[in-house]
Short mmCIF file of C-alpha atoms in Angstrom, two decimals:
data_model
loop_
_atom_site.label_atom_id
_atom_site.label_comp_id
_atom_site.label_asym_id
_atom_site.label_seq_id
_atom_site.Cartn_x
_atom_site.Cartn_y
_atom_site.Cartn_z
CA MET T 1 78.83 114.57 97.17
CA ARG T 2 78.00 113.52 100.72
CA ARG T 3 80.71 114.07 103.29
CA PRO T 4 81.50 111.51 105.97
CA ALA T 5 81.16 112.59 109.58
CA ALA T 6 84.91 112.18 110.15
CA LEU T 7 87.83 111.61 107.87
CA GLY T 8 90.97 111.45 109.95
CA GLY T 9 90.77 115.10 111.01
CA ARG T 10 91.79 118.23 109.13
CA ARG T 11 95.51 118.31 108.84
CA GLY T 12 95.57 121.33 106.49
CA SER T 13 96.60 124.74 107.78
CA THR T 14 96.69 128.28 106.46
CA GLY T 15 100.44 127.99 105.90
CA ARG T 16 100.05 124.83 103.83
CA LEU T 17 97.25 126.41 101.83
CA ALA T 18 99.39 129.46 101.14
CA ARG T 19 102.30 127.29 99.98
CA SER T 20 99.92 125.38 97.73
CA ALA T 21 98.78 128.64 96.18
CA VAL T 22 102.36 129.71 95.51
CA ARG T 23 103.11 126.37 93.84
CA GLY T 24 100.00 126.80 91.73
CA VAL T 25 101.09 130.18 90.42
CA ARG T 26 104.33 128.64 89.17
CA ALA T 27 102.66 125.60 87.61
CA ARG T 28 100.43 126.93 84.85
CA THR T 29 99.95 125.37 81.47
CA GLY T 30 97.41 126.36 78.88
CA GLY T 31 96.62 127.38 75.36
CA LEU T 32 94.95 125.87 72.36
CA THR T 33 94.26 122.16 72.25
CA GLY T 34 94.91 119.98 69.22
CA LEU T 35 91.42 120.82 68.01
CA GLY T 36 92.11 124.51 68.50
CA TRP T 37 95.30 124.45 66.45
CA GLY T 38 93.52 122.47 63.77
CA MET T 39 90.87 125.18 63.58
CA VAL T 40 93.57 127.86 63.30
CA VAL T 41 95.18 126.02 60.38
CA ALA T 42 91.78 125.43 58.76
CA ALA T 43 90.88 129.11 59.12
CA ALA T 44 94.15 130.20 57.54
CA VAL T 45 93.83 127.76 54.63
CA THR T 46 90.19 128.60 53.89
CA LEU T 47 90.92 132.32 54.08
CA VAL T 48 93.81 132.07 51.60
CA VAL T 49 91.86 129.86 49.22
CA GLY T 50 88.72 131.99 49.50
CA ARG T 51 90.61 135.24 48.81
CA ARG T 52 92.56 133.70 45.93
CA TYR T 53 89.56 132.30 44.09
CA GLY T 54 87.00 134.83 45.25
CA TRP T 55 84.89 132.36 47.23
CA ALA T 56 83.01 134.43 49.76
CA GLU T 57 81.71 131.33 51.48
CA LEU T 58 85.24 130.18 52.34
CA VAL T 59 86.15 133.62 53.62
CA ALA T 60 83.07 133.61 55.84
CA ALA T 61 83.93 130.14 57.11
CA ALA T 62 87.44 131.32 57.93
CA CYS T 63 86.04 134.24 59.89
CA VAL T 64 83.70 131.96 61.84
CA LEU T 65 86.55 129.63 62.73
CA ALA T 66 88.77 132.53 63.80
CA VAL T 67 86.04 134.04 65.99
CA ALA T 68 85.38 130.65 67.60
CA VAL T 69 89.06 130.27 68.46
CA LEU T 70 89.28 133.80 69.88
CA VAL T 71 86.14 133.39 72.00
CA SER T 72 87.34 130.03 73.31
CA ALA T 73 90.74 131.45 74.21
CA ALA T 74 89.08 134.39 75.97
CA MET T 75 87.10 131.97 78.16
CA THR T 76 90.36 130.67 79.64
CA VAL T 77 91.81 134.10 80.41
CA GLY T 78 91.93 135.15 84.03
CA ARG T 79 93.86 134.38 87.16
CA SER T 80 92.64 131.92 89.75
CA HIS T 81 93.44 132.54 93.39
CA TYR T 82 92.93 129.11 94.87
CA ALA T 83 94.64 127.37 97.75
CA VAL T 84 94.22 123.62 97.49
CA ASP T 85 94.91 120.98 100.10
CA VAL T 86 94.71 117.21 99.53
CA ASP T 87 94.45 114.75 102.40
CA LEU T 88 94.39 110.96 102.44
CA ALA T 89 92.79 109.39 105.49
CA ASP T 90 95.59 106.83 105.34
CA ASP T 91 98.48 106.59 102.91
CA ALA T 92 98.52 102.80 103.15
CA VAL T 93 95.65 100.33 102.81
CA THR T 94 95.31 96.60 102.20
CA VAL T 95 93.99 95.18 98.95
CA GLY T 96 90.20 95.34 98.99
CA GLU T 97 89.95 98.32 101.34
CA ARG T 98 88.72 101.69 100.11
CA ALA T 99 91.11 104.60 100.50
CA MET T 100 89.27 107.78 101.48
CA GLY T 101 90.53 111.26 100.71
CA ARG T 102 89.53 114.91 100.80
CA ILE T 103 90.16 117.93 98.60
CA GLU T 104 89.73 121.38 100.12
CA VAL T 105 89.70 124.41 97.82
CA ARG T 106 89.72 127.98 99.18
CA ASN T 107 89.40 131.26 97.32
CA VAL T 108 92.28 133.30 98.73
CA GLY T 109 91.67 136.20 96.33
CA ARG T 110 89.61 139.34 96.86
CA ARG T 111 87.06 138.71 94.14
CA ARG T 112 84.51 136.07 93.35
CA LEU T 113 85.84 133.35 91.06
CA LEU T 114 83.90 131.87 88.18
CA PRO T 115 82.96 128.17 88.14
CA ALA T 116 85.74 125.81 87.15
CA ARG T 117 86.56 122.14 87.21
CA ILE T 118 88.99 120.32 89.47
CA GLU T 119 90.74 117.21 88.18
CA LEU T 120 92.50 114.67 90.38
CA PRO T 121 94.67 112.08 88.59
CA VAL T 122 94.55 108.71 90.40
CA GLY T 123 97.00 106.22 88.94
CA ILE T 124 96.23 105.92 85.23
CA GLY T 125 92.70 107.31 85.74
CA SER T 126 91.34 110.67 86.78
CA ALA T 127 88.46 112.02 88.86
CA SER T 128 86.72 115.29 88.01
CA PHE T 129 84.81 117.61 90.35
CA ALA T 130 82.74 120.69 89.48
CA LEU T 131 83.93 123.77 91.34
CA PRO T 132 81.15 126.36 91.84
CA SER T 133 81.52 130.11 91.76
CA MET T 134 83.28 131.04 94.98
CA ALA T 135 83.22 134.32 96.90
CA ALA T 136 86.39 135.64 98.50
CA GLY T 137 87.38 133.43 101.41
CA ALA T 138 84.86 130.71 100.50
CA VAL T 139 85.82 127.07 100.98
CA HIS T 140 84.66 124.09 98.92
CA GLU T 141 85.34 120.49 99.94
CA GLU T 142 85.05 117.24 98.04
CA VAL T 143 85.44 113.73 99.44
CA TYR T 144 86.53 110.85 97.23
CA ALA T 145 87.11 107.11 97.55
CA ILE T 146 89.74 105.08 95.72
CA PRO T 147 88.90 101.39 95.20
CA THR T 148 91.87 99.06 95.66
CA THR T 149 91.46 95.78 93.86
CA ARG T 150 95.15 95.16 93.18
CA ARG T 151 98.40 95.58 95.06
CA ALA T 152 100.14 98.71 93.76
CA VAL T 153 101.64 102.09 94.52
CA VAL T 154 99.00 104.56 93.33
CA VAL T 155 100.08 108.13 92.57
CA VAL T 156 97.34 110.57 93.60
CA GLY T 157 97.55 114.05 92.10
CA PRO T 158 98.70 116.63 91.42
CA VAL T 159 95.35 118.43 91.69
CA ARG T 160 94.75 120.77 88.80
CA SER T 161 92.05 123.35 88.08
CA VAL T 162 90.86 123.44 84.50
CA ARG T 163 89.29 126.21 82.49
CA ALA T 164 88.10 125.22 79.06
CA ASP T 165 85.45 126.13 76.53
CA PRO T 166 82.55 123.74 75.90
CA LEU T 167 83.96 122.69 72.50
CA GLY T 168 87.44 121.85 73.85
CA ILE T 169 89.21 124.36 71.61
CA ALA T 170 91.23 126.01 74.40
CA ARG T 171 92.23 124.70 77.79
CA ARG T 172 94.11 126.19 80.70
CA GLU T 173 95.41 124.13 83.61
CA VAL T 174 96.92 125.19 86.91
CA LEU T 175 98.63 122.64 89.16
CA TRP T 176 98.01 123.26 92.84
CA THR T 177 99.52 120.37 94.77
CA ASP T 178 102.33 117.87 94.66
CA PRO T 179 101.52 114.22 93.91
CA VAL T 180 101.21 111.85 96.87
CA GLU T 181 101.62 108.08 96.96
CA LEU T 182 99.06 105.60 98.19
CA TYR T 183 100.47 102.18 99.08
CA VAL T 184 98.13 99.26 98.50
CA HIS T 185 99.65 96.49 100.61
CA PRO T 186 99.27 92.79 99.86
CA VAL T 187 96.91 90.68 101.93
CA THR T 188 98.76 89.15 104.87
CA VAL T 189 97.93 86.64 107.57
CA SER T 190 98.90 86.85 111.23
CA LEU T 191 101.45 84.29 112.40
CA THR T 192 101.37 85.32 116.05
CA GLY T 193 102.18 82.41 118.33
CA THR T 194 104.05 80.55 115.59
CA ARG T 195 107.83 80.59 115.48
CA ALA T 196 107.52 79.97 111.76
CA GLY T 197 109.84 76.97 111.97
CA LEU T 198 112.78 79.31 112.50
CA LEU T 199 115.83 78.57 114.63
CA ARG T 200 115.70 79.90 118.13
CA ASP T 201 117.10 83.32 118.80
CA LEU T 202 119.67 84.27 121.47
CA GLU T 203 121.50 81.00 122.07
CA GLY T 204 120.48 79.57 118.72
CA GLN T 205 119.75 75.94 117.90
CA SER T 206 122.60 73.50 118.04
CA THR T 207 123.90 72.10 114.81
CA ARG T 208 125.93 69.00 114.14
CA SER T 209 129.04 71.04 113.44
CA LEU T 210 131.63 70.99 116.23
CA SER T 211 133.89 73.90 117.12
CA ASP T 212 136.36 74.86 119.81
CA ASP T 213 134.68 78.07 120.87
CA ASP T 214 130.92 78.55 121.21
CA MET T 215 128.12 78.72 123.78
CA SER T 216 126.92 75.10 123.82
CA PHE T 217 129.25 72.61 125.57
CA HIS T 218 129.31 69.22 123.89
CA ALA T 219 132.22 66.96 124.95
CA LEU T 220 135.91 66.68 125.83
CA ARG T 221 138.79 65.62 123.61
CA GLU T 222 142.55 65.30 123.95
CA TYR T 223 144.61 68.45 123.73
CA ILE T 224 146.26 69.16 120.36
CA PRO T 225 149.20 71.59 120.15
CA GLY T 226 147.79 74.96 119.13
CA ASP T 227 144.50 74.61 121.04
CA ASP T 228 143.42 77.56 123.17
CA ARG T 229 144.67 76.90 126.71
CA ARG T 230 141.52 78.58 128.07
CA SER T 231 139.56 75.56 126.82
CA ILE T 232 141.58 73.05 128.88
CA HIS T 233 139.42 71.21 131.42
CA TRP T 234 141.94 70.97 134.27
CA ARG T 235 139.89 68.76 136.58
CA THR T 236 139.46 66.03 133.97
CA SER T 237 143.07 66.43 132.85
CA ALA T 238 144.28 65.86 136.42
CA ARG T 239 142.07 62.80 136.79
CA THR T 240 143.12 61.16 133.49
CA GLY T 241 146.68 62.38 133.40
CA THR T 242 146.10 63.68 129.83
CA LEU T 243 145.37 67.24 128.85
CA MET T 244 141.71 67.47 127.81
CA VAL T 245 139.98 70.43 126.14
CA ARG T 246 136.33 71.34 125.91
CA GLN T 247 134.60 70.88 122.56
CA PHE T 248 131.45 72.79 121.68
CA GLU T 249 128.58 72.51 119.24
CA ASP T 250 128.20 75.35 116.80
CA THR T 251 125.19 77.52 117.47
CA ARG T 252 123.58 79.86 114.97
CA ARG T 253 121.81 83.11 115.63
CA THR T 254 118.52 83.11 113.78
CA HIS T 255 118.90 84.73 110.36
CA THR T 256 116.08 84.16 107.92
CA ALA T 257 116.47 84.72 104.19
CA LEU T 258 113.17 85.28 102.37
CA ALA T 259 113.06 85.43 98.58
CA VAL T 260 110.28 85.72 96.02
CA SER T 261 110.69 85.15 92.32
CA THR T 262 109.87 88.14 90.08
CA ASP T 263 110.26 86.33 86.77
CA THR T 264 107.04 86.11 84.76
CA GLU T 265 108.15 82.70 83.46
CA ASP T 266 107.76 81.20 86.96
CA TYR T 267 104.02 81.97 87.12
CA ARG T 268 101.16 80.61 85.04
CA HIS T 269 98.96 83.60 85.86
CA GLU T 270 98.96 86.77 87.94
CA ASP T 271 97.10 85.23 90.89
CA GLU T 272 100.07 82.98 91.59
CA LEU T 273 102.33 86.03 91.86
CA GLU T 274 99.89 87.77 94.22
CA LEU T 275 99.76 84.71 96.47
CA ALA T 276 103.56 84.51 96.45
CA VAL T 277 103.89 88.17 97.45
CA SER T 278 101.25 87.77 100.21
CA THR T 279 103.11 84.75 101.59
CA PHE T 280 106.42 86.59 101.38
CA ALA T 281 104.99 89.66 103.15
CA SER T 282 103.29 87.57 105.88
CA LEU T 283 106.53 85.77 106.74
CA GLY T 284 108.61 88.92 106.49
CA THR T 285 106.45 91.07 108.77
CA HIS T 286 106.27 88.24 111.31
CA VAL T 287 110.05 87.80 111.44
CA ILE T 288 110.58 91.56 111.79
CA ARG T 289 108.06 91.80 114.66
CA GLU T 290 109.83 88.90 116.37
CA GLY T 291 113.00 90.98 116.33
CA LEU T 292 114.94 88.39 114.32
CA GLU T 293 117.52 89.06 111.67
CA ILE T 294 116.13 88.93 108.14
CA THR T 295 117.21 89.39 104.55
CA ALA T 296 114.29 89.99 102.15
CA LEU T 297 114.90 89.58 98.43
CA ALA T 298 112.58 90.09 95.47
CA GLY T 299 114.48 88.73 92.51
CA ASP T 300 117.90 90.33 92.83
CA GLN T 301 116.47 93.37 94.64
CA ARG T 302 116.96 93.72 98.38
CA LEU T 303 113.94 95.12 100.20
CA ARG T 304 113.86 97.29 103.31
CA THR T 305 113.32 95.39 106.56
CA GLN T 306 113.75 98.05 109.24
CA THR T 307 110.01 97.92 110.05
CA PRO T 308 107.02 95.89 108.85
CA ARG T 309 105.59 99.01 107.19
CA ARG T 310 108.69 99.55 105.05
CA LEU T 311 108.68 95.95 103.90
CA LEU T 312 104.98 96.16 103.00
CA ASP T 313 105.56 99.42 101.11
CA ASP T 314 108.26 97.74 99.03
CA CYS T 315 106.00 94.72 98.46
CA SER T 316 103.32 97.05 97.08
CA ALA T 317 105.65 98.04 94.25
CA LEU T 318 106.77 94.53 93.25
CA VAL T 319 106.08 93.56 89.64
CA ALA T 320 107.09 90.52 87.65
CA THR T 321 109.25 91.11 84.60
CA PRO T 322 110.65 88.82 81.90
CA ARG T 323 114.14 87.45 82.47
CA ALA T 324 114.22 88.55 86.11
CA ALA T 325 115.77 86.37 88.81
CA ASP T 326 113.73 83.16 88.71
CA ALA T 327 113.48 80.31 91.22
CA HIS T 328 116.78 78.83 90.00
CA ASP T 329 118.68 82.13 90.15
CA LEU T 330 117.23 83.02 93.56
CA SER T 331 119.33 80.36 95.26
CA ARG T 332 122.48 82.07 94.03
CA VAL T 333 121.07 85.45 95.07
CA VAL T 334 120.32 84.14 98.57
CA ALA T 335 123.78 82.57 98.90
CA ARG T 336 125.38 85.84 97.82
CA ASN T 337 123.28 88.22 99.95
CA ALA T 338 122.75 86.07 103.07
CA PRO T 339 125.70 83.67 103.44
CA SER T 340 125.13 83.42 107.20
CA ALA T 341 121.43 82.62 106.98
CA SER T 342 120.15 79.78 109.14
CA MET T 343 117.00 79.27 107.06
CA ALA T 344 115.87 80.20 103.55
CA VAL T 345 112.27 80.37 102.33
CA VAL T 346 111.75 80.88 98.60
CA MET T 347 108.35 81.70 97.08
CA THR T 348 107.65 80.92 93.43
CA GLY T 349 104.88 79.86 91.06
CA THR T 350 103.93 76.45 89.72
CA VAL T 351 106.05 76.47 86.56
CA PRO T 352 109.33 75.20 88.13
CA THR T 353 109.25 71.44 88.73
CA ARG T 354 110.32 69.82 91.99
CA ALA T 355 113.43 68.57 90.20
CA ASP T 356 114.22 72.18 89.19
CA LEU T 357 113.90 73.29 92.81
CA ARG T 358 116.09 70.47 94.11
CA THR T 359 118.74 71.43 91.55
CA SER T 360 118.42 75.07 92.57
CA SER T 361 118.99 74.21 96.24
CA SER T 362 122.45 72.87 95.39
CA HIS T 363 123.66 76.47 95.07
CA LEU T 364 122.84 77.16 98.73
CA PRO T 365 125.32 76.61 101.58
CA PRO T 366 125.41 73.01 102.89
CA GLY T 367 123.24 72.43 105.95
CA LEU T 368 121.02 75.45 105.31
CA ARG T 369 117.38 74.65 106.07
CA THR T 370 115.61 75.50 102.80
CA VAL T 371 111.88 75.68 102.05
CA PHE T 372 110.49 76.24 98.55
CA VAL T 373 106.85 77.37 98.53
CA GLN T 374 105.07 76.93 95.20
CA CYS T 375 101.99 79.16 95.16
CA ASP T 376 98.99 77.65 93.40
CA PRO T 377 95.69 79.40 94.30
CA GLY T 378 93.02 76.87 95.23
CA ALA T 379 95.39 73.90 95.53
CA GLU T 380 95.52 71.58 98.53
CA LEU T 381 98.34 72.16 100.99
CA SER T 382 101.17 69.66 100.57
CA LEU T 383 104.69 69.31 101.93
CA ARG T 384 107.59 67.01 101.09
CA THR T 385 110.78 67.08 103.12
CA GLN T 386 114.06 65.36 102.37
CA GLY T 387 116.94 66.22 104.67
CA THR T 388 117.22 69.99 105.00
CA LEU T 389 115.13 70.64 101.87
CA SER T 390 111.34 71.03 101.91
CA VAL T 391 109.12 71.66 98.88
CA SER T 392 105.51 72.68 99.53
CA THR T 393 102.42 73.70 97.60
CA LEU T 394 100.33 76.52 99.07
CA GLY T 395 96.80 77.22 97.81
CA SER T 396 95.88 80.15 100.07
CA VAL T 397 97.71 82.54 102.35
CA GLU T 398 95.26 81.43 105.07
CA ASP T 399 96.95 78.00 104.94
CA LEU T 400 100.35 79.47 105.82
CA PRO T 401 100.09 78.93 109.61
CA ARG T 402 99.21 75.27 108.98
CA LEU T 403 102.19 74.90 106.63
CA LEU T 404 104.51 76.33 109.27
CA ARG T 405 103.19 73.94 111.90
CA GLN T 406 103.89 71.04 109.54
CA LEU T 407 107.40 72.33 108.97
CA VAL T 408 107.99 72.51 112.74
CA THR T 409 106.59 69.07 113.50
CA GLY T 410 108.07 67.49 110.36
#
């Protein structure tokens, strides 16, 4: 296999290789395969029957089977002195990118080792490499590529060396490394330069709710016994002869609640779910980079939002399941997990009707700006707004910036 000129540098070291070798010594499995045990049983049965009825042919067949099993088992005998190191050029890629990796095998023994085979499990599949005869201290390297056509968390490894006979009668495996995880992130779109229709941070955006203590001055009213004396506006009180107190408009610090349905019943096909997750991840990473407060929910599961990378890692593992929190339940989940949110954006498929979504919004706190995004790959972008509720149809994650501009201007 051809090796690329550079692959993220060699991060392996002698110490790591030695630790890999120690792990390998403790992780040995081997013996007869199912075929091998079948041949043992067949040999025993034919030998007994042949001896009982005097059939020399059966006795000879039993001897042939027994010899084959013994020879096959002998081919797996021997100790391997390998040190194996596995590197991934990057442990996170985006859907459609190829993940490159490297396996380095070193003979740390004092004698030449016979040819063997290296197997590398990748997800539900497996890659196999031929390992040549190696002199003491020799190093063999293989480079591999993992195609990523779907969002997932792919488990790579553990690497195992395999000794087996050509007939598959006996097999001996030695595990040399620990498994590593490759995160295949969803496709996202940059929202730089767009405030995503969110309320302003710091001072917040004024609401129509009035309070007696906030940052945004609104008006004066007559003093009522029990009011905070610090709010009395003495100059106006002296001019009117009546005690007057300041009244303020409530302000909210930006707190965005993002939610994506994980119920299979909300989606007509898998592409709708992938678009919903991509939209969810695009909004979430943008809000995190803006330094705004965020609550990210997938069904009734709360995702990590400390950094964009952690959110994307969690998005890689999202799967839809039957009877999970659907678009209707998500409103209750948002109200329970983010009661102080200033805006809620809920991603779902095309199965829920607009009437279903309007009913679902009734479970959210009054006055909360709510946007339902129904993901329908290939559909034209549309948006309907009534009061604080907006229901949109999104056909591509590339249309998300345009949707946000419509939300801001609408």
